[in-house]
PDB file of C-alpha atoms and ligand atoms in Angstrom:
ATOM      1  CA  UNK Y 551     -18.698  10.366  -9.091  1.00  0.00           C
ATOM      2  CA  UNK Y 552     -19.706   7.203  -6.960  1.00  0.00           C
ATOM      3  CA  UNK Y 553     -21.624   4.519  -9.484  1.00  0.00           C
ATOM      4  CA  UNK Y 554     -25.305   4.725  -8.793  1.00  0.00           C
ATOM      5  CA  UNK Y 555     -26.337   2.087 -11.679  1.00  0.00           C
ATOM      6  CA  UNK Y 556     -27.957  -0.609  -9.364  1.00  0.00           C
ATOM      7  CA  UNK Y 557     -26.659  -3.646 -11.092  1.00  0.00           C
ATOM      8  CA  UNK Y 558     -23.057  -2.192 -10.674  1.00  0.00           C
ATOM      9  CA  UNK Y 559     -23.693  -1.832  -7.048  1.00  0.00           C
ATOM     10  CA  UNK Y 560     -24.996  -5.015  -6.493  1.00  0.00           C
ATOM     11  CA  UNK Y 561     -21.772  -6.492  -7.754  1.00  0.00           C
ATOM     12  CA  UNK Y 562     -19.884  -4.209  -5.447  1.00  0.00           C
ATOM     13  CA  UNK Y 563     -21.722  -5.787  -2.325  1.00  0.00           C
ATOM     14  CA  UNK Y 564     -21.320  -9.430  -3.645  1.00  0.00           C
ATOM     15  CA  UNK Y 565     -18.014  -8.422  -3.743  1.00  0.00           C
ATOM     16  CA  UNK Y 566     -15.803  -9.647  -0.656  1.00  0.00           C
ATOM     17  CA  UNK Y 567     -15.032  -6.487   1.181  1.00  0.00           C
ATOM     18  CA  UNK Y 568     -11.296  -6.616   3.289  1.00  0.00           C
ATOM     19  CA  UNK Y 569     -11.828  -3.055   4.130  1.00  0.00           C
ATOM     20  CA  UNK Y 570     -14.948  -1.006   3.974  1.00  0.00           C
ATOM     21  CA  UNK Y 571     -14.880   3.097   5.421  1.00  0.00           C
ATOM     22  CA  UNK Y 572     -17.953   4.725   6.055  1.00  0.00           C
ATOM     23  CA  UNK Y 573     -17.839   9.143   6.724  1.00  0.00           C
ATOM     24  CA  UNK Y 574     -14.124   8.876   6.924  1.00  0.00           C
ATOM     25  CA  UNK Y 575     -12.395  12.099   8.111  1.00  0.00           C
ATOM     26  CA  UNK Y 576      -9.061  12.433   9.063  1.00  0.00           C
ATOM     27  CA  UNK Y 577      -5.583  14.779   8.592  1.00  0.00           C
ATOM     28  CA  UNK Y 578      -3.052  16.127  10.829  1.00  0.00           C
ATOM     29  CA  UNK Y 579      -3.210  18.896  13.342  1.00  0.00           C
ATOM     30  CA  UNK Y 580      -4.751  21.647  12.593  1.00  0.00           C
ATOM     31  CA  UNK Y 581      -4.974  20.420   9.025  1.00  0.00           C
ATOM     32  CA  UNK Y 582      -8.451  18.159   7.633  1.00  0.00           C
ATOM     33  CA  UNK Y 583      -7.368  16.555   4.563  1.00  0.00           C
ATOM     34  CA  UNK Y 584      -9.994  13.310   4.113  1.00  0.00           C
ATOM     35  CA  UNK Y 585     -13.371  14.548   3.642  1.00  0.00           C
ATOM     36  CA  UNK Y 586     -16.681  12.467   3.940  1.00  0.00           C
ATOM     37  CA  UNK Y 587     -15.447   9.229   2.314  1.00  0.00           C
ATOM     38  CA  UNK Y 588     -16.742   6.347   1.493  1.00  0.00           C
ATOM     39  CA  UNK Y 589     -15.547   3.173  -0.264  1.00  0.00           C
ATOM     40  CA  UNK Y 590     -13.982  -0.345   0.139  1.00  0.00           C
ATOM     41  CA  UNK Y 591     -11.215  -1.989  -0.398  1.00  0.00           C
ATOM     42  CA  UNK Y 592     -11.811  -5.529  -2.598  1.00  0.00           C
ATOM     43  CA  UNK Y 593     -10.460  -8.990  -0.959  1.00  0.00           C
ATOM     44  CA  UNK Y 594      -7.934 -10.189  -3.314  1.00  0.00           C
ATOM     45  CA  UNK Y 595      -7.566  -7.579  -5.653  1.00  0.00           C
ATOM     46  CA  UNK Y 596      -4.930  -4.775  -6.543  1.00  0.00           C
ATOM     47  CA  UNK Y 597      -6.556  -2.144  -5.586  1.00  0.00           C
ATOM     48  CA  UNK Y 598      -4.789   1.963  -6.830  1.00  0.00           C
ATOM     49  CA  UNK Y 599      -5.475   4.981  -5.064  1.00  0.00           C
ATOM     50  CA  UNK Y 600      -5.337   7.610  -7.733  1.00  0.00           C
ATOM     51  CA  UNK Y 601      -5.332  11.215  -7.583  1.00  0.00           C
ATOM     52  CA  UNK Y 602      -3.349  14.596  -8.134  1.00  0.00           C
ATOM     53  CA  UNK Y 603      -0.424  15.497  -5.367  1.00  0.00           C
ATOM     54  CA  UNK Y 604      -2.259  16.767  -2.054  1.00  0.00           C
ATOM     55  CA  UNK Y 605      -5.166  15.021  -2.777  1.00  0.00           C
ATOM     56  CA  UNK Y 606      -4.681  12.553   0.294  1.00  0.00           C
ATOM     57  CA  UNK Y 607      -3.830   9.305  -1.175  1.00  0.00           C
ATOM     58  CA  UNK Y 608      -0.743   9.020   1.478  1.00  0.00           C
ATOM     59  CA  UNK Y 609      -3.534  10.173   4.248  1.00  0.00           C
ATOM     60  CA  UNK Y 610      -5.680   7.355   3.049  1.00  0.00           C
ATOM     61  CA  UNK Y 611      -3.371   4.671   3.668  1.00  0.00           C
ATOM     62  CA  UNK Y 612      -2.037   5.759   6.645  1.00  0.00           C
ATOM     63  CA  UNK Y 613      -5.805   5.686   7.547  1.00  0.00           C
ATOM     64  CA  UNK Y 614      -5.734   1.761   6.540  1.00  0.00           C
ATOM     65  CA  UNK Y 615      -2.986   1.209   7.917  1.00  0.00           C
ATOM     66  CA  UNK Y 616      -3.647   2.387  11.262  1.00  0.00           C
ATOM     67  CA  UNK Y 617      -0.917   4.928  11.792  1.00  0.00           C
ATOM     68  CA  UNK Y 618      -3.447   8.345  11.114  1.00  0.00           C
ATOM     69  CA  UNK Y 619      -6.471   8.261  13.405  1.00  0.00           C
ATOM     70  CA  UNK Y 620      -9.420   8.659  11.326  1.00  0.00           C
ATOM     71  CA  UNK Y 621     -11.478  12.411  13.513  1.00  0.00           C
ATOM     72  CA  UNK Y 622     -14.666  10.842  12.307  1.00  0.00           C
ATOM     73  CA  UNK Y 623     -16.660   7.318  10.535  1.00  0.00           C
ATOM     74  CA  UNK Y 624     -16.030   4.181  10.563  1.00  0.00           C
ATOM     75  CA  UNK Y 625     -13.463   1.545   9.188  1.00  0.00           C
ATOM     76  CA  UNK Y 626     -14.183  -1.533   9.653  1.00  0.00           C
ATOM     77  CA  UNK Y 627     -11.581  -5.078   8.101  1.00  0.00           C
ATOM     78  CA  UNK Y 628     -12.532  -8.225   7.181  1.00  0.00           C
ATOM     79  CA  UNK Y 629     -11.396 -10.525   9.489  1.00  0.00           C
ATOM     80  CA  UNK Y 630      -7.664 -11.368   9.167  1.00  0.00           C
ATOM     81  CA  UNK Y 631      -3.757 -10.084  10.261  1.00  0.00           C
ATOM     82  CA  UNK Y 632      -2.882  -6.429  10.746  1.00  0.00           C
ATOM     83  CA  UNK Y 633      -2.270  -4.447   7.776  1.00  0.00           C
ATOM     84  CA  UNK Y 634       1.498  -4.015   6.310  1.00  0.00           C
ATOM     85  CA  UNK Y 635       2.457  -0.438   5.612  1.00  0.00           C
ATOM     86  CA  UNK Y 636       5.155   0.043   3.219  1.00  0.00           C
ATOM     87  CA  UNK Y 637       5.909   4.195   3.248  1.00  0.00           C
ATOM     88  CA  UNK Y 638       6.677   6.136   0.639  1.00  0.00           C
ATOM     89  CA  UNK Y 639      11.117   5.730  -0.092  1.00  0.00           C
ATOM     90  CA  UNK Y 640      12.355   8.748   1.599  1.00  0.00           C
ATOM     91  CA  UNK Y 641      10.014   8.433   4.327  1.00  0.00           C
ATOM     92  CA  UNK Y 642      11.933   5.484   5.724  1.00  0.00           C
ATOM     93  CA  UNK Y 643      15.221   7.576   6.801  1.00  0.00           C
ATOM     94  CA  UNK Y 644      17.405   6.259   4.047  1.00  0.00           C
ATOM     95  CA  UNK Y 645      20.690   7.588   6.273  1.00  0.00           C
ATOM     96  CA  UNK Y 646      19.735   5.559   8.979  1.00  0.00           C
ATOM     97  CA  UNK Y 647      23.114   3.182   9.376  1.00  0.00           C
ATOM     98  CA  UNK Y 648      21.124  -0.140   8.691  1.00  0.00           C
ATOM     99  CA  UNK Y 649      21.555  -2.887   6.552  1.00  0.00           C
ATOM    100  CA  UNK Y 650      19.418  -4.494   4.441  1.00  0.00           C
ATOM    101  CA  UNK Y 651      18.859  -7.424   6.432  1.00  0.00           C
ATOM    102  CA  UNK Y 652      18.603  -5.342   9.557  1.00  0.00           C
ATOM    103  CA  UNK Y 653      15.818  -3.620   7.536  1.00  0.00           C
ATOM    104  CA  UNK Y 654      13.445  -6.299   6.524  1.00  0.00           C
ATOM    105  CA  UNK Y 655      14.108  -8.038  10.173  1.00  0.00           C
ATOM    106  CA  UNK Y 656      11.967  -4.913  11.173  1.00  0.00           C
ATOM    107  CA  UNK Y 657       9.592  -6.308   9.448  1.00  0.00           C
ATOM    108  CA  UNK Y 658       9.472  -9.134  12.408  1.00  0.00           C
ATOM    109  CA  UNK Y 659       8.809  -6.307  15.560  1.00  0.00           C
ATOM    110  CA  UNK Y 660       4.775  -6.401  15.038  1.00  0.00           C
ATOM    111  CA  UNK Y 661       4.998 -10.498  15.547  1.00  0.00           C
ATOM    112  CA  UNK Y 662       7.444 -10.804  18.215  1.00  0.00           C
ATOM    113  CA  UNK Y 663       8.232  -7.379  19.945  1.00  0.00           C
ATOM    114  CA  UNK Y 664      11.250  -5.139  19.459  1.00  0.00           C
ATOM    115  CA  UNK Y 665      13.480  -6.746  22.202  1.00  0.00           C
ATOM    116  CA  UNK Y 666      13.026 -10.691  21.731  1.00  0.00           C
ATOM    117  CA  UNK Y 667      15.449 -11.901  19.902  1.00  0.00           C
ATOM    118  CA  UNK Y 668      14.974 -13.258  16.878  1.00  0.00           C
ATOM    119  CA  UNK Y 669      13.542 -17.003  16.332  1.00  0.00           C
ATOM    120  CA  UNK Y 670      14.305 -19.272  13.509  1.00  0.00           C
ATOM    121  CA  UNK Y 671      10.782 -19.030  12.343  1.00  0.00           C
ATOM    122  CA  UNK Y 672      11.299 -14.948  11.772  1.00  0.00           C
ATOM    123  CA  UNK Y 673      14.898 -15.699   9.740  1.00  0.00           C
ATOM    124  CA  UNK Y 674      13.036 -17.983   7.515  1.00  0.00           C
ATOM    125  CA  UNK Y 675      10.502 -15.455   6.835  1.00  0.00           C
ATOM    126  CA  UNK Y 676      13.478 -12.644   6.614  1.00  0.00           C
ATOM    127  CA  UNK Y 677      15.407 -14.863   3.865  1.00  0.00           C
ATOM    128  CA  UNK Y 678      11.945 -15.736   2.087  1.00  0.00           C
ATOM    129  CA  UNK Y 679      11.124 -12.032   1.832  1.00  0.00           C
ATOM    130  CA  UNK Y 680      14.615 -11.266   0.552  1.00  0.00           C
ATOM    131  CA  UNK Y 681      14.810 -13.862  -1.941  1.00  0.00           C
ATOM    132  CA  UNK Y 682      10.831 -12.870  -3.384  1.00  0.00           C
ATOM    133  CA  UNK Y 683      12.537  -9.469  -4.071  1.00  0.00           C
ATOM    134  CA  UNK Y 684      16.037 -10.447  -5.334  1.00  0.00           C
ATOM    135  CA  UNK Y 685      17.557  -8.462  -2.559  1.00  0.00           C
ATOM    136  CA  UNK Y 686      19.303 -11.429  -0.618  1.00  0.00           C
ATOM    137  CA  UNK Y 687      22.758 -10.894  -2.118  1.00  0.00           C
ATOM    138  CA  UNK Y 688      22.374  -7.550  -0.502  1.00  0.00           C
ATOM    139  CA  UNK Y 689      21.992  -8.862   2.767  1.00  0.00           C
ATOM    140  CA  UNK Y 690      25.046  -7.225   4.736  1.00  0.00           C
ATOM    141  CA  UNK Y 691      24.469  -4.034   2.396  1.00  0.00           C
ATOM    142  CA  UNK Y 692      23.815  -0.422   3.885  1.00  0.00           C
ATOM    143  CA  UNK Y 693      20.450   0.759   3.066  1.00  0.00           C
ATOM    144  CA  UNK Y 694      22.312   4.281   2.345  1.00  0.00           C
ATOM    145  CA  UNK Y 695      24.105   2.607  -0.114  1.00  0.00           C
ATOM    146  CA  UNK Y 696      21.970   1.083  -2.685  1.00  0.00           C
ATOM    147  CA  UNK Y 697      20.175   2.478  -5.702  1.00  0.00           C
ATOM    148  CA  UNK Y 698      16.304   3.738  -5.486  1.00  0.00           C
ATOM    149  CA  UNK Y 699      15.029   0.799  -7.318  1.00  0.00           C
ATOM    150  CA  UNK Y 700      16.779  -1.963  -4.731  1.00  0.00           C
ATOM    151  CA  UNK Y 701      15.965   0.121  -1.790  1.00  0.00           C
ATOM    152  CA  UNK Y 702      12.487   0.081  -2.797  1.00  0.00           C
ATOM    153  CA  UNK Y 703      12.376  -3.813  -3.144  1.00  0.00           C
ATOM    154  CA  UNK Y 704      13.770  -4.116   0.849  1.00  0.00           C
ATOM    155  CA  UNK Y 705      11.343  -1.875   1.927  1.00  0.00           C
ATOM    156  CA  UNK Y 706       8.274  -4.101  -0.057  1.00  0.00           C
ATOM    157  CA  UNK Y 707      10.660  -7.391   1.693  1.00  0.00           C
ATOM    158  CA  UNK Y 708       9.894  -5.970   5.025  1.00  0.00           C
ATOM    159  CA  UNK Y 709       6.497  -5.577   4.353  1.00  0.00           C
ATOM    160  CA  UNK Y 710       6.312  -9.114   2.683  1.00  0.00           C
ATOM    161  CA  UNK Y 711       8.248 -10.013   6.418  1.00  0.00           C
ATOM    162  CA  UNK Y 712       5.115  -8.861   8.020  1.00  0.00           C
ATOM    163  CA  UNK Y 713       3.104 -11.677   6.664  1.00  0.00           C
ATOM    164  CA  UNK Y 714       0.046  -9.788   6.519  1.00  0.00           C
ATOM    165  CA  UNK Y 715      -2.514 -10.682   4.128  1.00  0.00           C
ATOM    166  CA  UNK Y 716      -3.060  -6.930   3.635  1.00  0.00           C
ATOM    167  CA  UNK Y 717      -0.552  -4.942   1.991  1.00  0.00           C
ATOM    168  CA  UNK Y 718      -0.258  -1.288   1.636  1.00  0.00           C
ATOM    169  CA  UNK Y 719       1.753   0.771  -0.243  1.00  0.00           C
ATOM    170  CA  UNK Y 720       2.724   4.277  -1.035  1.00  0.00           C
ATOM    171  CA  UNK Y 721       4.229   5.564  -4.426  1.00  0.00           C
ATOM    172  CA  UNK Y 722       6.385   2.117  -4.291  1.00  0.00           C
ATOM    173  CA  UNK Y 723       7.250   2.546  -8.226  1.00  0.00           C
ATOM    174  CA  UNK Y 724       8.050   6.482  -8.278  1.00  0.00           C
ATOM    175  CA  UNK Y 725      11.143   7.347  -9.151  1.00  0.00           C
ATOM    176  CA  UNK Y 726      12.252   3.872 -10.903  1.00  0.00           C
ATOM    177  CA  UNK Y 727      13.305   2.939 -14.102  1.00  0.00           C
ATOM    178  CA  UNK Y 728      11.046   1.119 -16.510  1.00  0.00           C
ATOM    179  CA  UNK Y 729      12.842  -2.206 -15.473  1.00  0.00           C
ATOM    180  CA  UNK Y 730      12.547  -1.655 -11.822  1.00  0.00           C
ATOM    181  CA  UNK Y 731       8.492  -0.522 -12.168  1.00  0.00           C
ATOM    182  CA  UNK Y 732       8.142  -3.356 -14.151  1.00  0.00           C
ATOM    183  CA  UNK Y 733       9.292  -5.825 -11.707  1.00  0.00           C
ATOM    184  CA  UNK Y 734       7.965  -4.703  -8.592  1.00  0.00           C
ATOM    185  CA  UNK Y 735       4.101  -4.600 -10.630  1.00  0.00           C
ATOM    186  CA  UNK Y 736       5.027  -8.303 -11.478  1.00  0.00           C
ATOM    187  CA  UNK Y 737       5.718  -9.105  -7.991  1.00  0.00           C
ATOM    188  CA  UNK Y 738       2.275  -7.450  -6.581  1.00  0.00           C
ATOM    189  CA  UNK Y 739       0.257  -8.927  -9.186  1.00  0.00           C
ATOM    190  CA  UNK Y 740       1.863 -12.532  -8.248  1.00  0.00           C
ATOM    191  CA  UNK Y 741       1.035 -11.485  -4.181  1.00  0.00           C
ATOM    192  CA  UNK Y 742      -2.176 -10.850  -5.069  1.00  0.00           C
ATOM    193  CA  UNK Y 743      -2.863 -14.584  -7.035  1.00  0.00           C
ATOM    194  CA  UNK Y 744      -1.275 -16.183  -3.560  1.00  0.00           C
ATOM    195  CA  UNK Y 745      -4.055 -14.317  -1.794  1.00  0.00           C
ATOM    196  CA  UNK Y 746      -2.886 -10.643  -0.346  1.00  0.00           C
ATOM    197  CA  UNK Y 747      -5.124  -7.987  -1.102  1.00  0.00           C
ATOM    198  CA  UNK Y 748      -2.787  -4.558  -2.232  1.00  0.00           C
ATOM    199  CA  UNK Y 749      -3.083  -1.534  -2.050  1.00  0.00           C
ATOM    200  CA  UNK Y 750      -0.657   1.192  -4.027  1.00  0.00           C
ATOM    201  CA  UNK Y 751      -1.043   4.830  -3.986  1.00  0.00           C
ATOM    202  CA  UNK Y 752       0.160   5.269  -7.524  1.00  0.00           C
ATOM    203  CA  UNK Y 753       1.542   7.892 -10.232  1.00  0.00           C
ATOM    204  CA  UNK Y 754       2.275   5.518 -12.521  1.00  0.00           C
ATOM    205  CA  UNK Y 755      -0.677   5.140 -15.159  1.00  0.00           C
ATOM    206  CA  UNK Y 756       0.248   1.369 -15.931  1.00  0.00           C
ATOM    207  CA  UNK Y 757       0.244   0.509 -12.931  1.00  0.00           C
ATOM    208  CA  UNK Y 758      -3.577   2.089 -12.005  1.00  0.00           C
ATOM    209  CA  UNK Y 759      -4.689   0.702 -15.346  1.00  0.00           C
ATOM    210  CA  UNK Y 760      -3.997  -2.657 -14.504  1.00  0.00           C
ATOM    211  CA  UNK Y 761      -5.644  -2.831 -11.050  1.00  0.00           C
ATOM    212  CA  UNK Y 762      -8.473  -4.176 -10.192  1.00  0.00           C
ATOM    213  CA  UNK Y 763     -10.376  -1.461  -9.019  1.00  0.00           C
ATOM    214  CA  UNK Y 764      -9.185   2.416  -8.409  1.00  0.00           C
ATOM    215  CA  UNK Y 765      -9.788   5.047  -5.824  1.00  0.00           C
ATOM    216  CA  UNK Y 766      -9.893   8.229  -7.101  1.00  0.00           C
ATOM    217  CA  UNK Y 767      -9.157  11.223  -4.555  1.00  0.00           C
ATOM    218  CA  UNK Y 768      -9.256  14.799  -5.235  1.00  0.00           C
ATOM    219  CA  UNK Y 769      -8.875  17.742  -2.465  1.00  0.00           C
ATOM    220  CA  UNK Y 770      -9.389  15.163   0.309  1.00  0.00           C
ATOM    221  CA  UNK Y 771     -13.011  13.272  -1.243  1.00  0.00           C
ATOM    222  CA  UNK Y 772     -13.282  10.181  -2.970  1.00  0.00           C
ATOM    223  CA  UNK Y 773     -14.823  11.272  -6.636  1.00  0.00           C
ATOM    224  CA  UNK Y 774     -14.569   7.896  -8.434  1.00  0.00           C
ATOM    225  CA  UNK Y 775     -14.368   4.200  -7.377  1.00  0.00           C
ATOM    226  CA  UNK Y 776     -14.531   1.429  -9.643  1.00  0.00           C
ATOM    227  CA  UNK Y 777     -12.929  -0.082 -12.276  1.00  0.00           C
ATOM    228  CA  UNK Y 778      -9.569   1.545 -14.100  1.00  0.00           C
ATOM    229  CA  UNK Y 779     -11.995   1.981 -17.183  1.00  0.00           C
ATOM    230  CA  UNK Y 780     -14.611   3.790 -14.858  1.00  0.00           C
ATOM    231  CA  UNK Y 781     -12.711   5.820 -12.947  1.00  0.00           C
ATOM    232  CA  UNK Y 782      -9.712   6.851 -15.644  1.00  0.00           C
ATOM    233  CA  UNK Y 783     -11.499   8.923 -17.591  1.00  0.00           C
ATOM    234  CA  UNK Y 784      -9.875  12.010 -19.568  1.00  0.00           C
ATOM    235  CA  UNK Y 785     -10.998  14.313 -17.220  1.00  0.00           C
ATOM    236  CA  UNK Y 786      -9.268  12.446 -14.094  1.00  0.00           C
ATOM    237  CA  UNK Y 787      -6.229  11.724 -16.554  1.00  0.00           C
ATOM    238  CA  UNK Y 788      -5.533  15.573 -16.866  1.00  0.00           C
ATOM    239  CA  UNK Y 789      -5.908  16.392 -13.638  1.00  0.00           C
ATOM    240  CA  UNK Y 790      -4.138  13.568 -11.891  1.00  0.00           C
ATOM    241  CA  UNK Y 791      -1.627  12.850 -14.979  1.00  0.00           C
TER     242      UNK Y 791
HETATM  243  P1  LIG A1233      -1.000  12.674  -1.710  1.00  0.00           P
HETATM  244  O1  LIG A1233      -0.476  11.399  -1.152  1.00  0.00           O
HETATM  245  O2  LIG A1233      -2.224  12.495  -2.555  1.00  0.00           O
HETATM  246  O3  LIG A1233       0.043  13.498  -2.409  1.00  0.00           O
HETATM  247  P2  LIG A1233      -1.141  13.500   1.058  1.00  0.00           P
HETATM  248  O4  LIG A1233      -2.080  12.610   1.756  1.00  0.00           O
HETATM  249  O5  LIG A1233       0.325  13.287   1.215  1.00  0.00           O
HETATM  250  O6  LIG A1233      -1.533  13.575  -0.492  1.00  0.00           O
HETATM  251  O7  LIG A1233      -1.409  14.998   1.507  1.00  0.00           O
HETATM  252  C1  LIG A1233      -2.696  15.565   1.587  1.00  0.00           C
HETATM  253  C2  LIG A1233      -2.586  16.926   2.236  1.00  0.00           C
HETATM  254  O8  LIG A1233      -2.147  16.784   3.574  1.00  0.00           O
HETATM  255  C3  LIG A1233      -1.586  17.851   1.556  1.00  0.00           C
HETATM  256  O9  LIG A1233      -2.121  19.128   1.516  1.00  0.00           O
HETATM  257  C4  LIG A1233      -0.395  17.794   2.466  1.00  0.00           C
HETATM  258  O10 LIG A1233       0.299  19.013   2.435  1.00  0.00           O
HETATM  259  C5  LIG A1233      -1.023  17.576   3.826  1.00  0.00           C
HETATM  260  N1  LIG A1233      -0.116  16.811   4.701  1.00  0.00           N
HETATM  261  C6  LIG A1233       0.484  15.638   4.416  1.00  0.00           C
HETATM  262  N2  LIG A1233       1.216  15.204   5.453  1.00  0.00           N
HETATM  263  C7  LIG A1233       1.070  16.130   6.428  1.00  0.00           C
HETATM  264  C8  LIG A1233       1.577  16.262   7.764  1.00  0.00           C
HETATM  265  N3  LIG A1233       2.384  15.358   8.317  1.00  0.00           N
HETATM  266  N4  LIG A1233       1.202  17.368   8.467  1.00  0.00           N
HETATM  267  C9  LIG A1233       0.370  18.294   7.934  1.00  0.00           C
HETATM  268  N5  LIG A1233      -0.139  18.229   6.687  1.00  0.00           N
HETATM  269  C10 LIG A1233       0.204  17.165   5.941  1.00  0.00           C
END
């Protein structure tokens, strides 16, 4: 249920909004999936998009991200530099013969277009966003070739290459050990303290629970927004968990 206390939404609006959506419908062809929602996105928090499988959390970011067209509302950002999508693992055509360097270079195409060649300026950012996620060893690696927990941590690198102050990301723990889960919340929390405002679609309960704020999505509407505390409640717990 949205919050209707009035002091709570008063704190909402004094909160700095990056992203705010307003009637928000979108899906795919022949297929609605977001419903009527409403909600914002916090400046400079870890925000966690929460709900059962189907419910649209991947649909939502896409939304944010730019690559779904919302079919009705508004969305409107806070002024600053495109939003960084980082897909769910699978979604990124693991087979493709790439290596990892190769991979977070991609990461560059938004800044300087596909066919310039790359400057020094984008290799510096390439090896900074290889060495924040340990993956710089792997440089000259296939992508194919590494295990789920590394591949995740190029894909986050080439969204860290993006240099967006905006970062989205879908499921980017699932799948991982405890160790690997454990580093890569580490690394968003830290993102967030230099300033990037996160977003994660999440299973993992640890992670939602120590966001700043979660979205909570159920057959396409938003039926809780707020903090972990408000919105984790037993009843979303068994149905999302
Ligand atoms: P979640 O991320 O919460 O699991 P999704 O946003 O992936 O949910 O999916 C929401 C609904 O949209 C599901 O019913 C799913 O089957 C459908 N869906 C997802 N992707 C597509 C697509 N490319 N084409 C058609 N339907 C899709």
């Amino acid at each position: 249920m949205f919050n209707n206390n009035p002091r709570e939404t008063r704190g909402t609006e004094e909160r700095n909004q990056r992203v705010r959506f307003t009637g928000l419908d979108a899906g795919y062809p022949g297929r609605p999936v977001l419903r009527q929602l409403s909600g914002d996105i916090a400046a400079l928090a870890m925000t966690a998009l929460v709900g059962p499988n189907g419910s649209g959390k991947s649909t939502l970011l896409g939304v944010l991200a730019g690559v779904i067209q919302a079919t009705a509302g508004e969305l409107r950002y806070s002024e600053g530099r495109p939003p960084a999508f980082v897909p769910q693992r699978g979604a990124a055509g693991d087979a493709l013969p790439l290596t990892v360097r190769q991979t977070v270079e991609m990461g560059r195409w938004g800044a300087r277009g596909l066919w310039r060649r790359p400057t020094r300026q984008d290799r510096a950012v390439v090896d900074s966003a290889m060495e924040r996620l340990a993956v710089a060893d792997l440089a000259a690696r296939q992508l194919g070739e590494l295990s789920g927990g590394q591949r995740q941590r190029v894909l986050i690198a080439q969204g860290l290459a993006q240099q967006s102050d905006l970062l989205l990301l879908d499921e980017p723990a699932t799948g991982l050990d405890p160790e690997a889960r454990g580093r890569i919340a580490t690394l968003l929390t830290e993102l967030v303290a230099d300033g990037t405002t996160v977003v994660q679609a999440t299973h993992d309960l640890e992670a939602a629970r120590a966001a700043d704020a979660c979205l909570l999505l159920d057959e396409g509407r938003l039926v809780g927004q707020g903090t972990p505390e408000q919105v984790l409640t037993a009843t979303a717990l068994a149905r999302a968990w």
